[in-house]
Coordinates of C-alpha atoms in Angstrom, one line a residue:
M1 CA 13.1 24.8 -11.7
Y2 CA 17.0 23.3 -12.0
F3 CA 20.2 23.4 -10.2
W4 CA 24.0 23.9 -11.6
N5 CA 26.7 21.5 -9.8
D6 CA 30.2 23.2 -9.8
F7 CA 31.0 21.6 -13.2
G8 CA 28.1 23.3 -15.4
S9 CA 26.0 20.2 -15.3
M10 CA 22.1 20.9 -14.8
I11 CA 20.4 18.7 -12.3
T12 CA 16.4 19.4 -12.9
L13 CA 13.4 18.7 -11.0
R14 CA 12.3 16.5 -13.8
Q15 CA 15.1 14.3 -13.2
I16 CA 14.2 14.0 -9.4
E17 CA 10.6 13.3 -10.2
A18 CA 11.6 10.6 -12.4
L19 CA 13.7 8.9 -9.9
Q20 CA 11.2 9.1 -7.3
W21 CA 8.6 7.4 -9.2
I22 CA 11.1 4.7 -10.5
V23 CA 11.7 4.0 -6.8
M24 CA 8.0 3.9 -5.8
L25 CA 6.6 2.1 -8.9
G26 CA 9.7 -0.5 -9.0
T27 CA 10.5 -0.3 -12.7
F28 CA 11.7 2.2 -15.4
D29 CA 8.6 1.3 -17.6
R30 CA 5.8 1.8 -15.1
A31 CA 7.5 5.0 -14.1
A32 CA 7.5 6.0 -18.1
R33 CA 3.9 5.7 -18.1
R34 CA 3.1 7.1 -15.1
L35 CA 4.6 10.5 -16.0
G36 CA 3.4 10.3 -19.7
L37 CA 7.0 9.2 -21.3
T38 CA 8.4 6.5 -23.2
Q39 CA 11.3 4.5 -21.7
S40 CA 14.1 5.9 -23.4
A41 CA 12.8 9.7 -22.4
I42 CA 12.8 8.4 -18.3
S43 CA 16.3 6.6 -18.7
K44 CA 17.6 9.4 -20.4
R45 CA 17.0 11.5 -17.6
I46 CA 18.6 9.5 -14.9
H47 CA 21.7 9.4 -17.1
E48 CA 21.5 13.1 -17.4
L49 CA 21.1 12.9 -13.5
E50 CA 24.1 10.5 -12.8
A51 CA 26.1 12.7 -15.4
A52 CA 25.1 16.0 -13.3
T53 CA 26.0 14.4 -9.7
G54 CA 28.9 11.7 -10.8
I55 CA 26.8 9.2 -8.7
T56 CA 25.7 5.8 -9.8
L57 CA 22.1 5.7 -8.7
F58 CA 21.3 2.2 -9.9
D59 CA 22.6 -1.4 -8.7
R60 CA 22.4 -2.6 -12.4
S61 CA 24.2 -5.7 -11.4
G62 CA 20.8 -7.8 -11.3
R63 CA 16.9 -7.3 -12.4
G64 CA 14.7 -4.7 -11.0
A65 CA 15.5 -0.7 -10.0
Y66 CA 17.4 -1.3 -6.6
L67 CA 19.2 2.1 -5.4
T68 CA 22.8 2.0 -4.5
P69 CA 23.3 3.4 -1.0
E70 CA 24.4 6.9 -2.6
G71 CA 21.4 6.6 -4.9
G72 CA 19.2 6.5 -1.8
R73 CA 20.7 9.5 -0.2
V74 CA 20.0 11.5 -3.4
L75 CA 16.6 10.5 -3.6
A76 CA 16.2 11.8 0.1
M77 CA 17.6 14.9 -0.8
G78 CA 15.5 14.9 -4.0
R79 CA 12.3 14.4 -2.3
E80 CA 12.9 17.4 -0.1
M81 CA 13.7 19.6 -3.2
L82 CA 10.5 18.5 -4.7
S83 CA 8.8 19.2 -1.3
M84 CA 10.2 22.6 -1.6
R85 CA 8.8 23.5 -4.8
E86 CA 5.0 22.3 -3.5
R87 CA 5.7 24.7 -1.0
I88 CA 6.9 27.8 -3.2
V89 CA 3.9 27.3 -5.1
Q90 CA 1.7 27.4 -2.5
I91 CA 2.9 30.6 -1.0
G92 CA 0.2 33.4 -1.8
T93 CA -2.1 30.5 -3.8
Q94 CA -4.0 29.0 -0.8
T95 CA -7.0 31.0 -1.1
S96 CA -6.9 31.2 -5.0
R97 CA -6.5 27.8 -5.9
P98 CA -9.7 25.4 -6.3
R99 CA -10.2 23.1 -3.9
R100 CA -9.6 19.5 -4.8
L101 CA -11.7 16.5 -4.1
V102 CA -9.8 13.2 -3.7
R103 CA -12.2 10.6 -3.4
L104 CA -9.9 8.1 -1.6
G105 CA -11.1 4.2 -1.9
I106 CA -10.0 1.9 1.5
T107 CA -11.0 -1.6 3.2
E108 CA -11.9 -1.9 6.9
L109 CA -8.6 -2.7 8.0
T110 CA -7.1 0.7 7.0
A111 CA -9.9 2.7 8.4
L112 CA -9.4 0.4 11.5
T113 CA -5.8 1.3 12.0
W114 CA -3.9 4.2 10.0
L115 CA -6.8 6.5 8.6
P116 CA -6.5 8.8 11.1
R117 CA -2.9 9.0 11.1
L118 CA -3.0 9.6 7.5
M119 CA -5.7 12.3 8.1
G120 CA -3.3 14.1 10.9
A121 CA -0.4 13.8 8.2
L122 CA -2.8 15.6 5.6
R123 CA -3.5 18.4 7.5
A124 CA -0.2 18.7 9.1
S125 CA 1.2 19.1 5.2
G126 CA -0.9 22.4 5.1
S127 CA -2.7 21.2 2.1
A128 CA -5.5 23.3 3.2
N129 CA -7.0 23.1 -0.4
I130 CA -7.3 18.9 -0.9
D131 CA -10.7 17.5 0.3
I132 CA -11.1 13.7 1.2
K133 CA -14.2 12.0 0.6
P134 CA -13.9 8.2 1.9
E135 CA -15.4 5.3 0.4
V136 CA -14.8 2.1 2.6
G137 CA -15.6 -1.0 0.6
L138 CA -14.5 -4.1 -0.7
S139 CA -10.9 -4.2 -2.4
R140 CA -12.9 -5.8 -5.7
H141 CA -15.2 -3.1 -5.9
L142 CA -13.0 -0.4 -4.9
F143 CA -10.4 -1.6 -7.8
R144 CA -13.3 -1.6 -9.9
G145 CA -14.3 2.2 -9.5
L146 CA -10.6 3.3 -9.5
V147 CA -10.8 2.0 -13.5
N148 CA -14.2 3.5 -14.1
G149 CA -13.1 6.9 -12.7
N150 CA -15.2 6.5 -9.7
L151 CA -12.4 6.8 -7.3
D152 CA -9.2 9.0 -7.4
L153 CA -6.9 6.8 -4.9
I154 CA -7.1 3.4 -3.2
V155 CA -5.5 1.6 -0.8
I156 CA -6.1 -2.3 -0.9
P157 CA -4.3 -5.9 -1.2
E158 CA -2.0 -5.9 -4.1
V159 CA -4.2 -8.8 -5.8
F160 CA -5.8 -6.9 -8.8
S161 CA -4.0 -5.4 -11.5
D162 CA -4.7 -3.5 -14.6
P163 CA -2.3 -2.0 -17.5
A164 CA -4.2 1.4 -16.9
V165 CA -3.4 1.1 -13.0
S166 CA -0.1 2.1 -11.1
S167 CA 0.3 0.4 -8.2
I168 CA 2.7 1.7 -5.2
R169 CA 3.7 -1.0 -2.5
L170 CA 2.9 0.7 0.6
A171 CA 3.4 -2.7 3.3
E172 CA 3.0 -6.0 4.0
V173 CA 0.4 -7.5 6.6
H174 CA 1.4 -10.6 8.7
N175 CA -1.4 -12.6 9.2
A176 CA -2.0 -15.4 11.7
W177 CA -4.8 -17.8 12.5
M178 CA -6.9 -17.2 15.5
A179 CA -9.5 -18.7 17.1
S180 CA -11.7 -18.5 20.8
P181 CA -9.7 -19.6 23.5
Q182 CA -12.6 -21.9 24.3
L183 CA -12.5 -23.3 20.7
V184 CA -9.0 -24.9 20.5
A185 CA -6.4 -26.4 22.7
K186 CA -3.7 -24.7 24.1
Q187 CA 0.1 -25.4 23.5
K188 CA -0.7 -27.3 20.3
T189 CA 0.5 -27.0 16.9
Y190 CA -2.4 -27.9 14.6
S191 CA -2.0 -30.3 11.3
L192 CA -4.0 -29.1 8.2
E193 CA -5.8 -32.2 9.1
E194 CA -6.6 -30.9 12.3
L195 CA -7.6 -27.7 11.0
R196 CA -10.0 -29.2 8.5
A197 CA -12.1 -30.7 11.7
L198 CA -12.8 -27.2 12.4
T199 CA -15.0 -24.8 11.0
V200 CA -12.9 -22.6 9.2
L201 CA -14.3 -18.4 8.2
L202 CA -12.8 -17.1 5.2
Q203 CA -13.1 -14.0 3.7
G204 CA -15.0 -14.0 0.6
L205 CA -13.4 -13.5 -2.8
D206 CA -14.5 -9.5 -3.3
S207 CA -12.1 -9.4 -0.3
G208 CA -8.5 -8.6 -1.4
S209 CA -7.3 -10.7 1.4
G210 CA -9.8 -13.5 1.1
A211 CA -8.8 -13.3 -2.9
Y212 CA -5.2 -13.3 -1.9
Y213 CA -5.6 -16.3 0.5
D214 CA -8.0 -18.5 -1.8
R215 CA -5.2 -18.5 -4.3
W216 CA -2.8 -19.5 -1.9
L217 CA -4.3 -22.0 -0.4
K218 CA -5.3 -23.7 -3.7
R219 CA -1.6 -23.6 -4.5
T220 CA -1.0 -25.3 -1.6
G221 CA -3.6 -27.8 -1.8
A222 CA -5.4 -27.0 1.2
T223 CA -9.1 -27.6 1.4
F224 CA -11.9 -27.1 4.0
E225 CA -14.6 -29.2 4.5
R226 CA -16.7 -26.9 6.6
V227 CA -16.3 -22.8 5.5
L228 CA -18.4 -19.8 6.7
S229 CA -17.5 -17.0 4.6
S230 CA -18.1 -13.2 5.3
N231 CA -16.7 -10.1 3.4
S232 CA -16.7 -8.1 6.5
L233 CA -13.6 -8.2 8.4
I234 CA -15.6 -7.0 11.7
A235 CA -18.6 -9.5 11.2
L236 CA -15.6 -12.4 10.8
V237 CA -14.0 -11.2 14.4
G238 CA -17.4 -11.4 15.7
L239 CA -18.0 -14.8 14.6
V240 CA -14.5 -15.9 15.9
V241 CA -15.1 -14.3 19.3
A242 CA -18.5 -16.2 19.6
G243 CA -16.5 -19.4 19.1
L244 CA -18.0 -20.4 15.7
G245 CA -14.9 -21.1 13.8
I246 CA -11.0 -20.1 13.2
T247 CA -10.1 -17.9 10.6
Y248 CA -7.0 -15.5 9.7
L249 CA -6.5 -11.9 11.3
P250 CA -4.0 -9.2 11.1
T251 CA -1.7 -10.4 13.7
L252 CA -0.5 -6.9 15.3
S253 CA -3.8 -4.9 14.4
F254 CA -5.7 -7.7 17.0
S255 CA -2.8 -8.3 19.7
R256 CA -4.7 -6.4 21.8
M257 CA -7.9 -8.4 21.9
V258 CA -5.4 -11.7 22.4
D259 CA -4.0 -9.9 25.3
E260 CA -7.3 -9.3 26.4
G261 CA -8.3 -13.4 26.1
K262 CA -10.9 -12.8 23.6
L263 CA -9.0 -14.5 20.7
M264 CA -6.0 -16.6 20.9
I265 CA -3.3 -17.4 18.0
V266 CA -3.3 -20.7 16.8
P267 CA -0.1 -22.0 16.4
T268 CA -0.4 -24.2 12.9
K269 CA 2.1 -26.1 10.2
L270 CA -0.2 -23.9 7.7
V271 CA 1.9 -20.7 8.1
L272 CA 0.2 -17.8 5.8
P273 CA 2.2 -15.6 3.7
P274 CA 2.0 -11.7 4.4
V275 CA -0.2 -9.8 2.6
P276 CA 1.1 -7.0 0.2
Y277 CA -1.0 -3.5 0.4
A278 CA -0.6 -0.8 -1.9
A279 CA -1.6 2.6 -3.4
M280 CA -3.3 2.3 -6.1
T281 CA -4.2 5.4 -9.2
S282 CA -4.7 5.4 -12.8
N283 CA -2.3 6.3 -15.4
A284 CA -4.7 8.4 -17.4
R285 CA -5.5 10.8 -14.4
K286 CA -2.3 12.5 -13.5
D287 CA -3.1 14.2 -10.1
N288 CA -0.5 16.0 -7.9
A289 CA -2.9 15.7 -5.0
C290 CA -3.1 12.0 -5.3
D291 CA 0.7 12.1 -5.6
E292 CA 1.0 14.3 -2.5
I293 CA -1.2 11.9 -0.5
V294 CA 0.6 9.1 -1.4
L295 CA 4.1 10.5 -0.2
L296 CA 2.0 10.9 3.1
M297 CA 1.0 7.2 3.1
E298 CA 4.6 6.1 3.0
K299 CA 5.3 7.7 6.1
S300 CA 1.6 6.6 8.0
C301 CA 0.9 3.3 6.8
D302 CA 1.2 1.3 9.9
F303 CA -1.0 -1.5 10.5
S304 CA 0.2 -2.5 13.8
S305 CA -2.3 -1.1 16.1
Q306 CA -5.8 0.3 15.6
Y307 CA -7.3 3.8 15.4
Q308 CA -3.8 5.4 15.3
L309 CA -3.5 9.6 15.6

């Protein structure tokens, strides 16, 4: 499918698709691998699109693939074109197209927050031929399942990497140190030394957040004497509410428990960096169904509250 501008230059959906994947994956090279092209081929598509539109799509003054304001508008309209293509393809074929099973791997936090919202968006999109088989697990195990071909699409903290995997950033989750109000003093900012005097509850290294913060704590030189570890987010919350120690939890996701007085945000001098979350797919197994779900994830991903509809 292609379109002609007033000057006779051709705008193709392949060019739009290249633009979309460059923005989603962050670099020309990653987008080329995702589409099975060489970097020169995907660069050629972008140059052709710029020539056809007369618009400079990317700011080339620095490193990285950053859209110009005009490029952002082209991408927004281009996504509408890609969506229209999908709707055209679906006309009269819903009953004849085989159902596609997508094996989706997610962590507890996604299941607790925006998974219901994603499923609602999928149903509303008219993708009746896509079935989701969810698997809730630890990030390391889910990543291994993706690489081994046992999963098609995963959403985990962006900690693990492999050249065969494409990673599309969805959001950053801000965490805070939290404890039972009975365990810590109110209106007090805790130093690292004062934190060391408490029992610290940490997620294990098979957890994406656990691995992310383990690396960060080691870089900052923060060590703790009394540590309890669990790979289960829900179990950690229970231990904290019971007053058995202090831990880090997603700030917005558990704000209701803070409002109810079951948890308290503990001000500390050891401020936690946000954890990046990404949708990951295999470069070797291209799948339009997964691409469609990832686009819905970009609109649905929201870790701010639990059980969103």
